[in-house]
Coordinates of C-alpha atoms in Angstrom, one line a residue:
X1 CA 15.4 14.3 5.5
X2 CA 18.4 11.4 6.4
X3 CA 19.6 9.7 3.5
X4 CA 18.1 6.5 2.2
X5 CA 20.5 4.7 3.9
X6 CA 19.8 0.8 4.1
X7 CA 15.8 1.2 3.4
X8 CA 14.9 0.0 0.2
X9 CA 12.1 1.3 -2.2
X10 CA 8.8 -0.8 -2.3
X11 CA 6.5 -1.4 -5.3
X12 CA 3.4 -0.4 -5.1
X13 CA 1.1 -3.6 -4.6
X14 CA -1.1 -4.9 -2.5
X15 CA 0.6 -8.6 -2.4
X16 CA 3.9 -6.4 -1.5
X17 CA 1.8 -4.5 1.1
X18 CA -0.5 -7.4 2.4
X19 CA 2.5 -9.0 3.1
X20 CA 4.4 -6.5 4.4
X21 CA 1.2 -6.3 7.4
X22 CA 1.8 -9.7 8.1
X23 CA 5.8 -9.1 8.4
X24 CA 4.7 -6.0 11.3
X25 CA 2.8 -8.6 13.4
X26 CA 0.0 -7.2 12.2
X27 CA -3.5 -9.3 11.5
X28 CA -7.1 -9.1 10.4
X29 CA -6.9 -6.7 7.6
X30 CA -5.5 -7.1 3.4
X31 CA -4.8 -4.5 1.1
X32 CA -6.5 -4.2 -2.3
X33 CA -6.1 -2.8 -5.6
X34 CA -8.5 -0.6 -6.7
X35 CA -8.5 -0.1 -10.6
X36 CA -11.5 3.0 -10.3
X37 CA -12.6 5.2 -8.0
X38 CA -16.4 5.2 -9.2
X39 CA -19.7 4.9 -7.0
X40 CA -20.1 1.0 -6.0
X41 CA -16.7 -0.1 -6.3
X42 CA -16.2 -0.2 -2.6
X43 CA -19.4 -2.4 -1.8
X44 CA -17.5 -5.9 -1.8
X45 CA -14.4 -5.1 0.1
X46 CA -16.4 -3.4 2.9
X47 CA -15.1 -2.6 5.9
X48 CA -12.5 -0.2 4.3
X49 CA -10.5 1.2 6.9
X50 CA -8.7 3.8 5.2
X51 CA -6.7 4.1 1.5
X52 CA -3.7 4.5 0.1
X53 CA -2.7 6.7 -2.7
X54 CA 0.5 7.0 -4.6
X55 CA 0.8 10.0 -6.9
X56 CA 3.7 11.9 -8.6
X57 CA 5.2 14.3 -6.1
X58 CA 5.4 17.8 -6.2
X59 CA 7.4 20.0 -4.6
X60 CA 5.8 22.9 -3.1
X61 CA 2.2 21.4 -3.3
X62 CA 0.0 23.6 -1.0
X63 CA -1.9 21.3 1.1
X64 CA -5.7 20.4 0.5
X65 CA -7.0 21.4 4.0
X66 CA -5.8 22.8 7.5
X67 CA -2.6 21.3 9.3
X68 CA -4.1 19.6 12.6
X69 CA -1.7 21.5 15.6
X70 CA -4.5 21.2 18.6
X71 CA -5.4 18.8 20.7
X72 CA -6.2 16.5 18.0
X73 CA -2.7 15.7 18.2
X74 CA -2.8 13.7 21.1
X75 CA -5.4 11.4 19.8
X76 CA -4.4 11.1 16.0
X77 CA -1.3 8.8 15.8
X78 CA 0.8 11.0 12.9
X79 CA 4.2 10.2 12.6
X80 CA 6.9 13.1 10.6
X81 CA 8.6 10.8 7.7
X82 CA 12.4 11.7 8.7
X83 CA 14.1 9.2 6.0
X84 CA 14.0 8.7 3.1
X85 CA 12.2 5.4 0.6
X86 CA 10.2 4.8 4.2
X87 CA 6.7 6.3 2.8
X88 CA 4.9 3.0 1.8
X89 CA 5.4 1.5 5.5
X90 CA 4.9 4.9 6.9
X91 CA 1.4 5.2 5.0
X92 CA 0.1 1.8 5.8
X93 CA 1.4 2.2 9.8
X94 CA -0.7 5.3 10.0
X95 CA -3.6 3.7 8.8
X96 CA -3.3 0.9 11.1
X97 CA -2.2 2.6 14.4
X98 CA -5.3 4.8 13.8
X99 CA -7.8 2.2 13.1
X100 CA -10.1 1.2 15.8
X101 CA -11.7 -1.6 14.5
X102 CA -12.5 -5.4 16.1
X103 CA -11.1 -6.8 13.0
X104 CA -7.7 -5.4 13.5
X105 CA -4.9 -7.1 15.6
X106 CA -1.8 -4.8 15.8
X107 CA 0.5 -7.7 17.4
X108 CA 2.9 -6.6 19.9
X109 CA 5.1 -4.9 17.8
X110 CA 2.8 -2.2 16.4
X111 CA 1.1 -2.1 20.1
X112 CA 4.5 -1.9 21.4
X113 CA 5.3 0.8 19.3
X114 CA 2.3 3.3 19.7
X115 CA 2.5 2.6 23.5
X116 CA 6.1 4.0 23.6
X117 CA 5.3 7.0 21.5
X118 CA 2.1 8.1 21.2
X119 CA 3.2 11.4 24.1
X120 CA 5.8 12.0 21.5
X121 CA 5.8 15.3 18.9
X122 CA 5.3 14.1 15.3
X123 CA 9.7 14.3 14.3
X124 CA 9.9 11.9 17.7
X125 CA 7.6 9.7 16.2
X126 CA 8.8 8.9 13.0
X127 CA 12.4 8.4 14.6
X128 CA 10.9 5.9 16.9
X129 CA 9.2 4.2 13.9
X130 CA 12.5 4.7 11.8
X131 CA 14.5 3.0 14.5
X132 CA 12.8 0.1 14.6
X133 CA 14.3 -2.9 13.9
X134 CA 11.5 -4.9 13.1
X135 CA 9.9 -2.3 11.0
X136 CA 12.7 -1.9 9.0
X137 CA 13.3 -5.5 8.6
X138 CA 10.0 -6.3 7.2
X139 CA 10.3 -3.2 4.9
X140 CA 13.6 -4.1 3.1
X141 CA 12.5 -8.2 3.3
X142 CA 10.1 -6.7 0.5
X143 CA 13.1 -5.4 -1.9
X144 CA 13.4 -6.8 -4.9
X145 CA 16.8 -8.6 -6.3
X146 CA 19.4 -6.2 -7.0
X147 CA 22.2 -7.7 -9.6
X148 CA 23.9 -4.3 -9.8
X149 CA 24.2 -1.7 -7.1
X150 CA 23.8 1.9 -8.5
X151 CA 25.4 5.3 -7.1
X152 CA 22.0 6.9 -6.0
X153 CA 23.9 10.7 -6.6
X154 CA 23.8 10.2 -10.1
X155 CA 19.8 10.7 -10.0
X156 CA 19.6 14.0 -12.3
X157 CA 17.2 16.8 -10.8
X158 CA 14.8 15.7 -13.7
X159 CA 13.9 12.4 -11.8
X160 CA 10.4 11.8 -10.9
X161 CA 9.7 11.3 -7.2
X162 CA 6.4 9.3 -6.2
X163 CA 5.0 9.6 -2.8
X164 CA 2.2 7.5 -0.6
X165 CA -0.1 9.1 1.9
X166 CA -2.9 7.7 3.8
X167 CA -6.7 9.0 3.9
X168 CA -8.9 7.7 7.0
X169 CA -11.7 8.8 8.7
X170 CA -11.1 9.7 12.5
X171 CA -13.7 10.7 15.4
X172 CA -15.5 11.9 12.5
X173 CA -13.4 13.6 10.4
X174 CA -11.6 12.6 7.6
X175 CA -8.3 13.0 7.1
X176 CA -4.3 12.7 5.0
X177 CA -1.9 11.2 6.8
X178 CA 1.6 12.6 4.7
X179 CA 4.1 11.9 6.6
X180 CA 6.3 14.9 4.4
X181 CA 3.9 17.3 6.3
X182 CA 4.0 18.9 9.4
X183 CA 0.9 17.2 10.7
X184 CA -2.1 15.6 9.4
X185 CA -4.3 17.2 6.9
X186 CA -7.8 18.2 8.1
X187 CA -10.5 17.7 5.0
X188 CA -13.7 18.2 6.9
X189 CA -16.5 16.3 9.1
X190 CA -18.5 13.2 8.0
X191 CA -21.9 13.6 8.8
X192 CA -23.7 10.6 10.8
X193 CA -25.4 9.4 8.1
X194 CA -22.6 9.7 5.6
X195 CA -20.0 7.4 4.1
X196 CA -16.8 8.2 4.6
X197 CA -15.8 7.0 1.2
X198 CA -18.5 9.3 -0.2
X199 CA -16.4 12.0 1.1
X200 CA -12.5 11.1 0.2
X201 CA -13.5 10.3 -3.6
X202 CA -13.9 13.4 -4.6
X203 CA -10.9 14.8 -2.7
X204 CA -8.6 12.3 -4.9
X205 CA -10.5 13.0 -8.2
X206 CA -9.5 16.3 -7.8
X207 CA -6.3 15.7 -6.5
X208 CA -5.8 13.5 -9.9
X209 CA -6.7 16.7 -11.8
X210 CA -4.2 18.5 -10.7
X211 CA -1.9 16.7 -13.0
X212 CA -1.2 17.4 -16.8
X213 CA -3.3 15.5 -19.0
X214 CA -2.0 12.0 -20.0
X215 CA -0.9 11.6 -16.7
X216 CA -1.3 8.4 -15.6
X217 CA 0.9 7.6 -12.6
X218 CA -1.3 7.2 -9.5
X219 CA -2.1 4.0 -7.6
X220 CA -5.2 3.5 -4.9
X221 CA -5.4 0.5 -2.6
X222 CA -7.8 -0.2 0.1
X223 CA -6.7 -1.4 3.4
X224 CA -9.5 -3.5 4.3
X225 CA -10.8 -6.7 6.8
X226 CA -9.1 -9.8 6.2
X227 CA -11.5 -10.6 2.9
X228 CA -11.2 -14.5 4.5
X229 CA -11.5 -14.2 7.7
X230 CA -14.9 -12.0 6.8
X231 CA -15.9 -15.2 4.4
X232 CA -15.2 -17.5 7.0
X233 CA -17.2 -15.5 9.4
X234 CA -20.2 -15.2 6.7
X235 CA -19.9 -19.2 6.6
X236 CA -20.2 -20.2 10.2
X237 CA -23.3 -17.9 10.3
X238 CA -25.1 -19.5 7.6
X239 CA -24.4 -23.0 8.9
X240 CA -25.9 -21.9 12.4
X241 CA -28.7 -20.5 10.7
X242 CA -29.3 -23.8 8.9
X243 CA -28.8 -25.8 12.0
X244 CA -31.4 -23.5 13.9
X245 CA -34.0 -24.2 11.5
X246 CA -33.3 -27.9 10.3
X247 CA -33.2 -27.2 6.9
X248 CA -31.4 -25.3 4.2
X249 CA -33.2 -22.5 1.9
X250 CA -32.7 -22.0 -1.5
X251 CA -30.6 -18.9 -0.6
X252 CA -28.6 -21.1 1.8
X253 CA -28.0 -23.7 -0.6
X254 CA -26.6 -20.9 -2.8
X255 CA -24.9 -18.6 -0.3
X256 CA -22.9 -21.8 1.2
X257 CA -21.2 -22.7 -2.0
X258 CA -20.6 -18.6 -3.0
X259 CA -18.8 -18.2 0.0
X260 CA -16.7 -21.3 0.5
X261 CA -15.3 -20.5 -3.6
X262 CA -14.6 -17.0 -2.1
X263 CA -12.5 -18.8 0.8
X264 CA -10.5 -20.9 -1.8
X265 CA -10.0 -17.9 -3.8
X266 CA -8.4 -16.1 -0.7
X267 CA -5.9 -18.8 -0.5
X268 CA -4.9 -19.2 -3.7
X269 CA -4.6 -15.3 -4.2
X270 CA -2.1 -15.1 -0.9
X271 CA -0.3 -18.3 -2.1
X272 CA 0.4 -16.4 -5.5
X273 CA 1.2 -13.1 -3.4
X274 CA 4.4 -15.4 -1.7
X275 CA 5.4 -17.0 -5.2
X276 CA 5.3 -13.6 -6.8
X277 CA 7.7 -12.6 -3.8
X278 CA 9.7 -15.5 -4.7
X279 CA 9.9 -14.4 -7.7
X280 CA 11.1 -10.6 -7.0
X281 CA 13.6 -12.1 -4.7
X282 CA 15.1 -14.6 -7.0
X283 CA 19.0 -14.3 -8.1
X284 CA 18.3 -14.1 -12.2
X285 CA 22.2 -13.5 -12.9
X286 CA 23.1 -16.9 -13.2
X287 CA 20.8 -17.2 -16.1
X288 CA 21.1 -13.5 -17.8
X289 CA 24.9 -14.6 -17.9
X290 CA 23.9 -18.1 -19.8
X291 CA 21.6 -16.5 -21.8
X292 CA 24.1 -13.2 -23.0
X293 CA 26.8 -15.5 -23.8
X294 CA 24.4 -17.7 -26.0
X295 CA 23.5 -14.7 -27.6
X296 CA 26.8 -13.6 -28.1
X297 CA 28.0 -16.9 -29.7
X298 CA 25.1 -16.3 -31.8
X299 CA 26.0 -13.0 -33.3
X300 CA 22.7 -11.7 -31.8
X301 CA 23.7 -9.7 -28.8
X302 CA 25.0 -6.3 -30.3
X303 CA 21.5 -5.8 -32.2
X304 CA 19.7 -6.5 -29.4
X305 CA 21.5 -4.1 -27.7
X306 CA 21.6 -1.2 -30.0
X307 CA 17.6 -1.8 -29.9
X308 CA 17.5 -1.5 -25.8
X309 CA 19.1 1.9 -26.2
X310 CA 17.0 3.1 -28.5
X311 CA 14.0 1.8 -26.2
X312 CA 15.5 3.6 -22.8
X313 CA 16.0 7.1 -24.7
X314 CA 12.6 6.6 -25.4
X315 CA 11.1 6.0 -21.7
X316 CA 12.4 9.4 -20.6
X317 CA 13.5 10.3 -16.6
X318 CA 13.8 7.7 -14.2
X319 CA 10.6 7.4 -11.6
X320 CA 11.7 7.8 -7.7
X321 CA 9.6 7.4 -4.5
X322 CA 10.5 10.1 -1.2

């Protein structure tokens, strides 16, 4: 795999990677954070189009299925990840290149970009993606503010690496998208009357399980329909509805209200998502300098230090993502 070279690493939420859609061109569809896994969690955010999982990475992992090499290949879009810090956009660009949905709008980049290469091999692909522009634009515009530049060699070989894959169902089959493998993993056919989330959650439980007890380091988000442009939808249907029959039900008079607070609650949530990016963006030196030399005139600076040590031995190996 190429160095990191100028592509940063991106945090792990779904403001970051809502966001990050919008920055592709990309409409119709939100990312969500999904704090369990149980039966029922998925019933509000439906349609789900596909998740995505961050786990601790390890090396020499057997895979959980068959490696797709047939035909399927010319049909599933499943791009090799050839550099490194790139797996958070390669995860959510495999979900969305592969979703075949009215809801989702790729814009002409994305459109562009699957158009170009979808007759190249998988190492192809994922230098096409890699090389472009805006792709890695709207990646690194999601870095956060770095005061102090760090020589990545000095990471030790006890570093913990994090990785993000995708899971979507596909002509009925589901299936990973890793962009660290060879092609995508095969986990078996959905059944007509089954729900494809039915079938991935126990996959991930025992994928979770894997890991040593304590373990805690795993993320799930849900790439699903724009949650307001569903509301929205919801809305204009009930108001035709009332029109229709000249009068509102007590379920109507009810529903209206429910869904126009969920509307307001979409907006506020994706204005908070761009203040929070604001926020990681922002230049703090100017006041970390004010506030160490205060501290300094104040005799307070040296114990505060000696206590940061002693919390940083504590944390243990720095966390990376491949």
């Amino acid at each position: 795999m190429e160095s990191a070279g100028d592509w940063c690493l991106i945090e792990s939420d779904p403001g970051v990677f809502t966001q990050l859609i919008r920055k592709f061109g990309a409409s119709g569809v939100q990312v969500e954070e999904l704090w369990t896994i149980e039966d029922g969690i998925f019933e509000t955010l439906r349609p789900v189009h596909g998740l995505i999982f961050l786990f601790k990475y390890l090396q020499h992992e057997e895979p959980a299925g068959p490696i797709v090499t047939d035909s399927r290949l010319d049909k599933i879009y499943f791009a090799k990840q050839v550099i490194n810090n790139a797996c958070a956009t390669q995860a959510v660009i495999s979900l969305l290149l592969n979703c075949d949905h009215p809801d989702v709008d790729l814009g002409p980049e994305l459109s562009s970009l699957k158009e170009f290469s979808m007759s190249f091999d998988a190492k192809m692909r994922g230098l096409t993606l890699s090389n472009s522009q805006t792709i890695r634009s709207a990646h690194n515009s999601m870095a956060q503010q770095t005061i102090f530049e760090f020589d990545p060699k000095t990471a030790s070989k006890d570093d913990e690496a994090y990785h993000f894959v995708g899971y979507m169902p596909i002509d009925g089959r589901l299936y990973e998208l890793d962009g660290l493998r060879e092609g995508p993993i095969d986990h078996g056919p959905i059944a007509p009357e089954q729900d494809w989330l039915d079938v991935v959650r126990p996959i991930i439980v025992r994928r979770i399980n894997v890991y040593t007890e304590g373990e805690i380091h795993f993320n799930l988000m849900a790439l699903v329909s724009d949650r307001k442009m569903i509301y929205e939808r919801q809305l204009q249907d009930l108001m035709a509805e009332s029109q229709m029959m000249g009068m509102e039900t007590d379920e109507m008079e009810n529903e209206i209200p429910r869904l126009r607070m969920l509307i307001e609650y979409e907006d506020v949530k994706m204005m908070k998502y761009k203040q929070e990016m604001a926020r990681r963006r922002h230049n703090y030196l100017p006041f970390i300098i004010t506030l160490l030399r205060i501290l300094a005139e104040e005799k307070k600076l040296l114990p505060l230090l000696e206590k940061a040590k002693e919390r940083a031995n504590k944390k243990g190996p720095k966390k990376q993502k491949v």
